[in-house]
Amino acid sequence: MAPGESTTAPVDVHSAAAEHAAELATARKDILRIATAGSVDDGKSTLIGRLLFDSKAIFEDQYEAVARASKGDYVDLALLTDGLRAEREQGITIDVAYRYFATPRRTFILADTPGHVQYTRNMVTGASTADLAIVLVDARKRMVEQSRRHAFLASLLRVPHLVVAVNKMDLVDWSEEVYEGIRDEFSAFAAKLDVPDLTVVPISALHGDNVVSHSDRTPWYQGPTLLHHLEHVHVASDRNLTDARFPVQYVVRPQSDAFHDYRGYAGTVASGVLRTGDEVVVLPSGLTTTIAGIDGPRGPLDEAFPPMSVTLRLTDDLDVSRGDLVCRPGNRPETTQDLDALVCWMTDQPLRPRQRLAVKHTTRTVRAMVKDLAYRLDVNTLHRDLDATELGLNDIGRVRLRTTQPLFVDDYTRNRATGRFILVDEATNATVGAGMLTPAG
């Protein structure tokens, strides 16, 4: 053997062991769901394009296509997310655009939400499942009405982490004074809301300053870059691991020779931790049993936690079907037919009392009637209009509903998965509203 020659045999990257190792590495990476928000022309799509480009998440031919489509004297990275013709013509974001990219530390799901007032429903849709929200602020304009609106909506939707990206710092000569003014103003506003974690980062999405790497133009800023913060923000503890909730989505009954007697209940763990041998109760029947086994995509598991999709096997043969909920006997959700919730209305036809709708909550769908509209909320001033008689498109208000069958709910502030629902027009099957079960106060 020649000096310096390696004694290690070459690794077959296509072997079963190598492929399994790659799958494990992918599965073990954290997933961070991000929603971007901000006023029109604050640079949301450009920022996402910059993140995708600097993290090497786009192919060369994609970049070349964007370069050809760019109108100005620079490559318009916003075109990576603004795919609709109307978006490209007007230079705005209309629909929610989802983009995916990964770094060695974490996988990201980005929702680019519109900044226009008339697309508030889209922002609610994109932020409803987000772990972190990025609110962009134009350094020249400072905080505007839409900045406050989106910060309030992020707080209302219980997004645990909020990042304020002070964009276009290059247009204010990288002024530390401008940055500190916006930081202090936003911090004072966030203090009135329930924002548990706030970070303010000065950036230039167009040029990439402080997005992935630190910029020499902001020597006065000692905080993390945007991507560093996204990679390291701690989200595991944000999930509710106390209240075990497992909505049954599908009954698995193969009835094959290999699985002749197999009966399992498939679904996604909404919250809590479920383990083999745990005593559980099935709602609405109220019958108790134990978990005989938990099956995942790759075989049996000892435990399951959110957001894992698994199949539960129960010790006893109970009558369990889609829409039922598995939980612990000593920790049950509230069973109720009266829902008191904040509703974001998402269609042109207004919501009015006595209206009949379908309510989809976890995997359970029931019919409901609007009992009362308590008030309509002005998300800019937080004023409550107690004389409101209807909710129009993009309005948010407190609504009381009466369902035909009981639902198993938690307060949204405690459990986002079981504290939210959507409203469906039974005639058109269109989603017309999104609700959050929050305290009356």
Short mmCIF file of C-alpha atoms in Angstrom, two decimals:
data_model
loop_
_atom_site.label_atom_id
_atom_site.label_comp_id
_atom_site.label_asym_id
_atom_site.label_seq_id
_atom_site.Cartn_x
_atom_site.Cartn_y
_atom_site.Cartn_z
CA MET A 1 0.00 0.00 0.00
CA ALA A 2 1.40 3.39 -0.95
CA PRO A 3 2.25 5.87 1.83
CA GLY A 4 -0.65 8.08 2.70
CA GLU A 5 -3.15 5.80 0.99
CA SER A 6 -6.41 5.41 2.86
CA THR A 7 -7.21 2.02 4.37
CA THR A 8 -10.91 2.81 4.44
CA ALA A 9 -12.94 1.09 1.76
CA PRO A 10 -14.93 3.44 -0.47
CA VAL A 11 -18.53 3.96 0.64
CA ASP A 12 -21.22 2.82 -1.72
CA VAL A 13 -23.59 5.80 -1.62
CA HIS A 14 -26.28 3.73 -3.32
CA SER A 15 -26.23 0.91 -0.79
CA ALA A 16 -29.24 0.20 1.42
CA ALA A 17 -27.30 1.29 4.53
CA ALA A 18 -26.28 4.60 2.96
CA GLU A 19 -29.82 5.31 1.77
CA HIS A 20 -31.20 4.48 5.23
CA ALA A 21 -28.65 6.81 6.85
CA ALA A 22 -29.67 9.60 4.48
CA GLU A 23 -33.34 9.02 5.28
CA LEU A 24 -32.64 9.16 9.02
CA ALA A 25 -30.64 12.38 8.64
CA THR A 26 -33.50 13.94 6.71
CA ALA A 27 -36.17 12.74 9.14
CA ARG A 28 -34.32 13.99 12.21
CA LYS A 29 -33.92 17.54 10.98
CA ASP A 30 -36.27 20.04 12.54
CA ILE A 31 -38.92 21.59 10.35
CA LEU A 32 -39.57 25.30 10.82
CA ARG A 33 -42.75 26.74 9.32
CA ILE A 34 -42.37 30.43 8.51
CA ALA A 35 -44.90 33.04 7.37
CA THR A 36 -43.77 36.36 5.94
CA ALA A 37 -45.91 39.47 6.21
CA GLY A 38 -45.64 43.18 5.74
CA SER A 39 -46.92 46.10 3.73
CA VAL A 40 -46.89 46.32 -0.05
CA ASP A 41 -43.39 46.66 -1.57
CA ASP A 42 -41.63 45.95 1.71
CA GLY A 43 -39.69 43.18 -0.07
CA LYS A 44 -41.19 39.93 1.22
CA SER A 45 -40.84 38.00 -2.02
CA THR A 46 -37.34 39.42 -2.59
CA LEU A 47 -36.29 38.28 0.88
CA ILE A 48 -37.53 34.75 0.26
CA GLY A 49 -35.82 34.74 -3.11
CA ARG A 50 -32.61 35.86 -1.43
CA LEU A 51 -32.87 33.09 1.17
CA LEU A 52 -33.45 30.50 -1.56
CA PHE A 53 -30.57 31.82 -3.68
CA ASP A 54 -28.00 32.25 -0.91
CA SER A 55 -28.82 28.86 0.62
CA LYS A 56 -28.28 27.23 -2.81
CA ALA A 57 -31.90 26.05 -2.89
CA ILE A 58 -32.54 26.94 -6.54
CA PHE A 59 -31.13 25.40 -9.69
CA GLU A 60 -29.02 27.29 -12.18
CA ASP A 61 -31.69 27.11 -14.89
CA GLN A 62 -34.24 28.57 -12.46
CA TYR A 63 -31.94 31.50 -11.75
CA GLU A 64 -31.34 32.03 -15.47
CA ALA A 65 -35.09 32.04 -16.14
CA VAL A 66 -35.62 34.65 -13.40
CA ALA A 67 -32.75 36.72 -14.78
CA ARG A 68 -34.38 36.72 -18.22
CA ALA A 69 -37.77 37.67 -16.76
CA SER A 70 -36.36 40.53 -14.64
CA LYS A 71 -37.30 43.97 -15.91
CA GLY A 72 -34.77 46.15 -14.12
CA ASP A 73 -30.98 46.30 -14.18
CA TYR A 74 -30.71 43.59 -11.51
CA VAL A 75 -31.97 40.03 -11.07
CA ASP A 76 -35.43 40.25 -9.46
CA LEU A 77 -35.34 37.39 -6.95
CA ALA A 78 -38.98 38.10 -6.05
CA LEU A 79 -39.96 36.26 -9.24
CA LEU A 80 -38.93 33.01 -7.58
CA THR A 81 -42.10 33.19 -5.49
CA ASP A 82 -44.44 35.48 -7.44
CA GLY A 83 -45.55 32.95 -10.04
CA LEU A 84 -48.92 34.36 -11.12
CA ARG A 85 -48.95 36.56 -14.23
CA ALA A 86 -50.83 39.32 -12.39
CA GLU A 87 -48.22 39.21 -9.61
CA ARG A 88 -45.37 39.65 -12.06
CA GLU A 89 -47.12 42.40 -13.99
CA GLN A 90 -47.99 44.43 -10.89
CA GLY A 91 -44.94 43.53 -8.83
CA ILE A 92 -47.07 42.43 -5.90
CA THR A 93 -47.97 39.19 -4.11
CA ILE A 94 -51.61 38.10 -4.43
CA ASP A 95 -51.76 34.44 -3.46
CA VAL A 96 -49.94 32.57 -0.69
CA ALA A 97 -46.79 31.04 -2.22
CA TYR A 98 -45.13 28.13 -0.41
CA ARG A 99 -41.44 27.46 -0.89
CA TYR A 100 -39.22 24.79 0.64
CA PHE A 101 -35.50 24.78 1.31
CA ALA A 102 -33.10 23.20 3.76
CA THR A 103 -29.75 23.81 5.42
CA PRO A 104 -27.65 21.18 7.18
CA ARG A 105 -29.33 22.18 10.43
CA ARG A 106 -33.02 22.58 9.57
CA THR A 107 -35.72 22.25 6.92
CA PHE A 108 -37.86 25.31 6.18
CA ILE A 109 -41.38 25.74 4.82
CA LEU A 110 -41.90 29.38 3.81
CA ALA A 111 -45.29 30.95 3.20
CA ASP A 112 -45.07 34.24 1.30
CA THR A 113 -48.31 36.04 2.21
CA PRO A 114 -49.73 39.18 0.53
CA GLY A 115 -49.38 42.61 2.07
CA HIS A 116 -52.60 44.15 0.77
CA VAL A 117 -55.45 44.81 3.20
CA GLN A 118 -57.90 42.96 0.92
CA TYR A 119 -55.79 39.79 1.23
CA THR A 120 -55.86 39.58 5.03
CA ARG A 121 -57.49 36.14 4.71
CA ASN A 122 -54.42 34.89 2.85
CA MET A 123 -52.15 36.08 5.66
CA VAL A 124 -54.34 34.26 8.20
CA THR A 125 -54.14 31.11 6.09
CA GLY A 126 -50.36 31.24 5.81
CA ALA A 127 -49.72 32.06 9.48
CA SER A 128 -52.23 29.63 11.03
CA THR A 129 -49.66 26.80 11.14
CA ALA A 130 -46.49 28.91 11.36
CA ASP A 131 -43.87 28.52 14.09
CA LEU A 132 -42.38 31.90 13.27
CA ALA A 133 -43.56 35.03 11.47
CA ILE A 134 -41.31 37.51 9.69
CA VAL A 135 -42.81 41.00 9.47
CA LEU A 136 -40.92 43.19 7.03
CA VAL A 137 -40.68 46.93 7.61
CA ASP A 138 -39.42 49.35 4.97
CA ALA A 139 -36.68 51.36 6.70
CA ARG A 140 -37.77 54.48 4.78
CA LYS A 141 -41.45 54.25 5.77
CA ARG A 142 -40.93 52.85 9.28
CA MET A 143 -43.94 51.24 10.92
CA VAL A 144 -47.12 51.63 8.90
CA GLU A 145 -50.70 50.47 9.49
CA GLN A 146 -50.10 47.13 7.77
CA SER A 147 -47.07 46.46 9.99
CA ARG A 148 -49.27 46.76 13.06
CA ARG A 149 -52.04 44.75 11.41
CA HIS A 150 -49.76 41.82 10.61
CA ALA A 151 -48.08 41.89 14.02
CA PHE A 152 -51.51 41.77 15.64
CA LEU A 153 -52.64 38.91 13.39
CA ALA A 154 -49.48 36.95 14.22
CA SER A 155 -50.21 37.50 17.90
CA LEU A 156 -53.87 36.56 17.42
CA LEU A 157 -52.86 33.34 15.67
CA ARG A 158 -50.48 32.55 18.53
CA VAL A 159 -47.36 32.41 16.36
CA PRO A 160 -44.70 31.82 19.06
CA HIS A 161 -41.81 33.73 17.48
CA LEU A 162 -41.86 37.08 15.70
CA VAL A 163 -38.98 38.52 13.66
CA VAL A 164 -39.05 42.10 12.45
CA ALA A 165 -36.82 42.43 9.38
CA VAL A 166 -35.98 46.10 8.84
CA ASN A 167 -35.50 45.94 5.08
CA LYS A 168 -33.97 48.37 2.55
CA MET A 169 -31.37 49.60 5.01
CA ASP A 170 -29.24 50.45 1.95
CA LEU A 171 -31.74 53.22 1.11
CA VAL A 172 -31.26 54.94 4.48
CA ASP A 173 -27.42 54.80 4.38
CA TRP A 174 -27.33 51.96 6.90
CA SER A 175 -28.41 54.34 9.65
CA GLU A 176 -28.20 52.88 13.14
CA GLU A 177 -30.54 55.63 14.35
CA VAL A 178 -33.26 54.58 11.88
CA TYR A 179 -32.90 50.94 12.90
CA GLU A 180 -33.09 51.71 16.62
CA GLY A 181 -36.13 53.95 16.09
CA ILE A 182 -38.04 51.16 14.33
CA ARG A 183 -36.88 48.60 16.89
CA ASP A 184 -38.06 50.70 19.83
CA GLU A 185 -41.37 51.59 18.15
CA PHE A 186 -42.14 47.97 17.29
CA SER A 187 -41.11 46.74 20.73
CA ALA A 188 -43.48 49.23 22.36
CA PHE A 189 -46.33 48.05 20.13
CA ALA A 190 -45.53 44.36 20.71
CA ALA A 191 -45.66 44.96 24.46
CA LYS A 192 -49.41 45.56 24.08
CA LEU A 193 -49.79 42.19 22.36
CA ASP A 194 -49.00 38.67 23.47
CA VAL A 195 -45.64 38.31 21.70
CA PRO A 196 -43.40 35.95 23.71
CA ASP A 197 -40.30 36.27 21.50
CA LEU A 198 -39.34 39.30 19.38
CA THR A 199 -36.16 39.74 17.31
CA VAL A 200 -35.31 42.76 15.12
CA VAL A 201 -32.75 42.39 12.31
CA PRO A 202 -31.53 45.13 9.89
CA ILE A 203 -31.25 43.72 6.35
CA SER A 204 -31.11 44.45 2.66
CA ALA A 205 -32.97 41.65 0.89
CA LEU A 206 -31.90 42.99 -2.51
CA HIS A 207 -28.17 42.86 -1.75
CA GLY A 208 -28.22 40.09 0.88
CA ASP A 209 -26.84 42.07 3.83
CA ASN A 210 -27.44 40.29 7.18
CA VAL A 211 -29.68 37.73 5.48
CA VAL A 212 -27.24 34.79 5.41
CA SER A 213 -23.96 36.42 6.40
CA HIS A 214 -23.06 39.49 8.45
CA SER A 215 -22.66 42.75 6.55
CA ASP A 216 -19.67 45.03 6.85
CA ARG A 217 -22.07 47.93 6.34
CA THR A 218 -23.69 47.42 9.77
CA PRO A 219 -20.74 47.19 12.19
CA TRP A 220 -23.03 48.57 14.88
CA TYR A 221 -25.31 45.48 14.70
CA GLN A 222 -24.04 42.61 16.85
CA GLY A 223 -27.07 40.32 16.65
CA PRO A 224 -27.56 37.19 14.53
CA THR A 225 -28.18 37.17 10.80
CA LEU A 226 -31.68 36.28 9.71
CA LEU A 227 -30.82 32.74 8.58
CA HIS A 228 -28.75 32.07 11.70
CA HIS A 229 -31.73 33.04 13.84
CA LEU A 230 -34.06 30.86 11.76
CA GLU A 231 -31.69 27.92 12.12
CA HIS A 232 -31.30 28.23 15.87
CA VAL A 233 -34.66 29.45 17.18
CA HIS A 234 -36.00 26.83 19.59
CA VAL A 235 -39.45 25.60 18.57
CA ALA A 236 -39.67 22.09 20.07
CA SER A 237 -40.96 23.44 23.38
CA ASP A 238 -43.66 25.47 21.59
CA ARG A 239 -45.63 22.32 20.88
CA ASN A 240 -48.16 21.15 23.44
CA LEU A 241 -46.73 17.90 24.79
CA THR A 242 -49.04 17.80 27.81
CA ASP A 243 -52.54 17.29 26.40
CA ALA A 244 -52.65 14.03 24.43
CA ARG A 245 -54.99 14.51 21.46
CA PHE A 246 -55.26 12.07 18.54
CA PRO A 247 -58.09 12.76 16.05
CA VAL A 248 -58.88 9.59 14.12
CA GLN A 249 -58.63 10.18 10.39
CA TYR A 250 -59.00 6.71 8.91
CA VAL A 251 -59.70 3.15 10.05
CA VAL A 252 -57.06 0.77 8.69
CA ARG A 253 -58.58 -2.65 8.03
CA PRO A 254 -56.56 -4.52 5.34
CA GLN A 255 -58.38 -7.89 5.68
CA SER A 256 -55.55 -9.57 3.81
CA ASP A 257 -53.90 -12.92 4.50
CA ALA A 258 -50.85 -11.19 5.95
CA PHE A 259 -52.94 -8.85 8.16
CA HIS A 260 -56.13 -10.76 8.59
CA ASP A 261 -57.10 -9.42 12.03
CA TYR A 262 -55.34 -6.04 11.82
CA ARG A 263 -57.39 -3.05 12.94
CA GLY A 264 -55.71 0.30 13.38
CA TYR A 265 -56.69 3.95 13.58
CA ALA A 266 -54.61 6.31 11.48
CA GLY A 267 -54.14 10.02 12.06
CA THR A 268 -51.76 12.80 13.04
CA VAL A 269 -50.87 13.39 16.68
CA ALA A 270 -52.28 16.85 17.38
CA SER A 271 -50.60 17.27 20.77
CA GLY A 272 -49.20 15.36 23.71
CA VAL A 273 -47.24 12.10 23.76
CA LEU A 274 -48.79 8.67 23.25
CA ARG A 275 -46.96 5.50 24.30
CA THR A 276 -47.62 1.79 23.98
CA GLY A 277 -49.45 0.58 27.10
CA ASP A 278 -51.01 3.98 27.89
CA GLU A 279 -54.61 4.00 29.09
CA VAL A 280 -56.75 6.10 26.76
CA VAL A 281 -60.38 7.06 26.29
CA VAL A 282 -62.18 7.35 22.95
CA LEU A 283 -64.62 10.24 22.47
CA PRO A 284 -67.56 10.57 22.03
CA SER A 285 -68.27 7.02 23.30
CA GLY A 286 -66.25 7.52 26.50
CA LEU A 287 -65.01 3.92 26.44
CA THR A 288 -61.54 3.31 27.87
CA THR A 289 -58.84 0.95 26.64
CA THR A 290 -55.06 0.80 26.30
CA ILE A 291 -52.73 1.33 23.35
CA ALA A 292 -51.61 -2.11 22.16
CA GLY A 293 -49.15 -0.73 19.64
CA ILE A 294 -48.11 2.25 17.53
CA ASP A 295 -47.18 1.75 13.88
CA GLY A 296 -45.26 4.35 11.90
CA PRO A 297 -44.31 4.49 8.22
CA ARG A 298 -41.18 2.43 8.93
CA GLY A 299 -42.50 0.01 11.52
CA PRO A 300 -43.50 -0.18 15.21
CA LEU A 301 -42.82 2.76 17.52
CA ASP A 302 -42.60 3.06 21.29
CA GLU A 303 -44.11 6.54 21.35
CA ALA A 304 -45.66 9.17 19.10
CA PHE A 305 -45.73 12.96 19.41
CA PRO A 306 -46.71 15.92 17.19
CA PRO A 307 -46.60 16.22 14.27
CA MET A 308 -46.09 12.48 13.64
CA SER A 309 -48.57 10.56 11.47
CA VAL A 310 -49.10 7.09 12.94
CA THR A 311 -51.58 4.25 13.31
CA LEU A 312 -52.77 3.28 16.79
CA ARG A 313 -53.76 -0.28 17.67
CA LEU A 314 -56.06 -0.61 20.69
CA THR A 315 -56.30 -3.55 23.06
CA ASP A 316 -60.11 -3.76 22.87
CA ASP A 317 -62.31 -3.90 19.78
CA LEU A 318 -64.19 -0.63 20.17
CA ASP A 319 -66.43 1.16 17.70
CA VAL A 320 -64.02 3.88 16.57
CA SER A 321 -64.47 5.85 13.35
CA ARG A 322 -63.27 9.01 11.59
CA GLY A 323 -63.91 12.11 13.69
CA ASP A 324 -63.47 10.34 17.03
CA LEU A 325 -60.75 11.56 19.39
CA VAL A 326 -58.30 9.50 21.45
CA CYS A 327 -57.08 11.18 24.65
CA ARG A 328 -56.26 10.35 28.27
CA PRO A 329 -59.03 9.62 30.78
CA GLY A 330 -57.78 12.26 33.20
CA ASN A 331 -57.08 14.92 30.58
CA ARG A 332 -60.02 15.34 28.24
CA PRO A 333 -60.90 18.28 25.99
CA GLU A 334 -64.14 20.17 26.50
CA THR A 335 -67.13 18.51 24.85
CA THR A 336 -69.50 21.19 23.64
CA GLN A 337 -72.01 22.20 20.99
CA ASP A 338 -71.58 25.94 21.68
CA LEU A 339 -68.53 27.55 20.08
CA ASP A 340 -67.40 31.04 21.02
CA ALA A 341 -64.63 32.05 18.64
CA LEU A 342 -62.84 34.79 16.77
CA VAL A 343 -63.64 34.25 13.09
CA CYS A 344 -61.83 35.62 10.05
CA TRP A 345 -64.37 35.80 7.23
CA MET A 346 -62.97 34.86 3.82
CA THR A 347 -65.68 35.38 1.22
CA ASP A 348 -67.63 38.22 -0.40
CA GLN A 349 -71.00 37.00 0.90
CA PRO A 350 -71.16 38.36 4.48
CA LEU A 351 -71.60 36.31 7.63
CA ARG A 352 -74.86 37.07 9.43
CA PRO A 353 -76.71 35.65 12.44
CA ARG A 354 -78.98 32.65 11.75
CA GLN A 355 -76.73 31.58 8.88
CA ARG A 356 -76.14 27.84 8.49
CA LEU A 357 -72.66 26.47 7.80
CA ALA A 358 -70.56 23.35 8.19
CA VAL A 359 -67.80 23.31 10.81
CA LYS A 360 -64.68 21.22 10.17
CA HIS A 361 -62.74 20.71 13.39
CA THR A 362 -59.73 18.35 13.25
CA THR A 363 -61.18 15.32 11.41
CA ARG A 364 -64.76 15.89 12.50
CA THR A 365 -67.32 17.78 10.39
CA VAL A 366 -70.70 18.90 11.78
CA ARG A 367 -73.41 21.36 10.83
CA ALA A 368 -73.82 24.61 12.71
CA MET A 369 -75.85 27.79 12.91
CA VAL A 370 -74.55 31.28 13.68
CA LYS A 371 -76.26 32.22 16.95
CA ASP A 372 -74.84 35.69 17.39
CA LEU A 373 -72.22 38.19 16.26
CA ALA A 374 -70.83 39.71 19.45
CA TYR A 375 -68.60 42.32 17.81
CA ARG A 376 -66.43 43.11 14.82
CA LEU A 377 -62.77 43.81 15.57
CA ASP A 378 -60.75 46.62 14.02
CA VAL A 379 -57.31 45.01 13.85
CA ASN A 380 -55.61 48.39 13.41
CA THR A 381 -56.99 50.09 16.53
CA LEU A 382 -58.16 46.93 18.41
CA HIS A 383 -61.55 48.67 18.74
CA ARG A 384 -64.61 46.42 19.11
CA ASP A 385 -67.68 47.42 17.12
CA LEU A 386 -70.50 46.07 19.29
CA ASP A 387 -73.14 47.33 16.84
CA ALA A 388 -71.87 45.28 13.89
CA THR A 389 -74.57 43.14 12.23
CA GLU A 390 -72.35 41.21 9.80
CA LEU A 391 -68.79 40.28 8.89
CA GLY A 392 -67.55 41.19 5.40
CA LEU A 393 -64.60 39.88 3.43
CA ASN A 394 -61.40 39.88 5.57
CA ASP A 395 -63.29 41.07 8.67
CA ILE A 396 -62.52 39.50 12.04
CA GLY A 397 -65.17 39.27 14.73
CA ARG A 398 -66.38 37.31 17.71
CA VAL A 399 -69.03 34.79 16.66
CA ARG A 400 -71.13 32.31 18.61
CA LEU A 401 -72.06 29.06 16.87
CA ARG A 402 -74.34 26.18 17.81
CA THR A 403 -73.45 22.80 16.31
CA THR A 404 -75.74 19.83 15.70
CA GLN A 405 -73.24 17.41 17.28
CA PRO A 406 -70.68 17.90 20.05
CA LEU A 407 -67.08 18.78 19.27
CA PHE A 408 -64.03 18.05 21.43
CA VAL A 409 -62.21 21.34 21.75
CA ASP A 410 -59.45 23.11 23.65
CA ASP A 411 -58.77 26.80 24.06
CA TYR A 412 -56.71 28.04 21.09
CA THR A 413 -54.25 29.73 23.43
CA ARG A 414 -53.47 26.31 24.92
CA ASN A 415 -53.72 24.05 21.88
CA ARG A 416 -53.62 25.46 18.36
CA ALA A 417 -54.49 22.09 16.77
CA THR A 418 -57.75 21.47 18.64
CA GLY A 419 -58.59 25.13 19.22
CA ARG A 420 -59.17 26.04 15.57
CA PHE A 421 -61.71 25.17 12.90
CA ILE A 422 -62.83 26.21 9.45
CA LEU A 423 -66.30 27.16 8.23
CA VAL A 424 -67.56 25.65 4.98
CA ASP A 425 -70.45 26.69 2.75
CA GLU A 426 -72.34 23.43 2.22
CA ALA A 427 -73.83 24.63 -1.08
CA THR A 428 -70.47 25.34 -2.75
CA ASN A 429 -68.12 23.35 -0.47
CA ALA A 430 -65.94 26.48 -0.30
CA THR A 431 -64.04 27.47 2.83
CA VAL A 432 -65.62 30.75 3.96
CA GLY A 433 -64.11 31.33 7.39
CA ALA A 434 -61.46 30.34 9.93
CA GLY A 435 -62.12 30.33 13.65
CA MET A 436 -60.07 30.35 16.86
CA LEU A 437 -61.61 29.30 20.16
CA THR A 438 -60.27 31.97 22.49
CA PRO A 439 -61.45 33.36 25.85
CA ALA A 440 -64.04 36.10 25.73
CA GLY A 441 -61.54 38.58 27.15
#
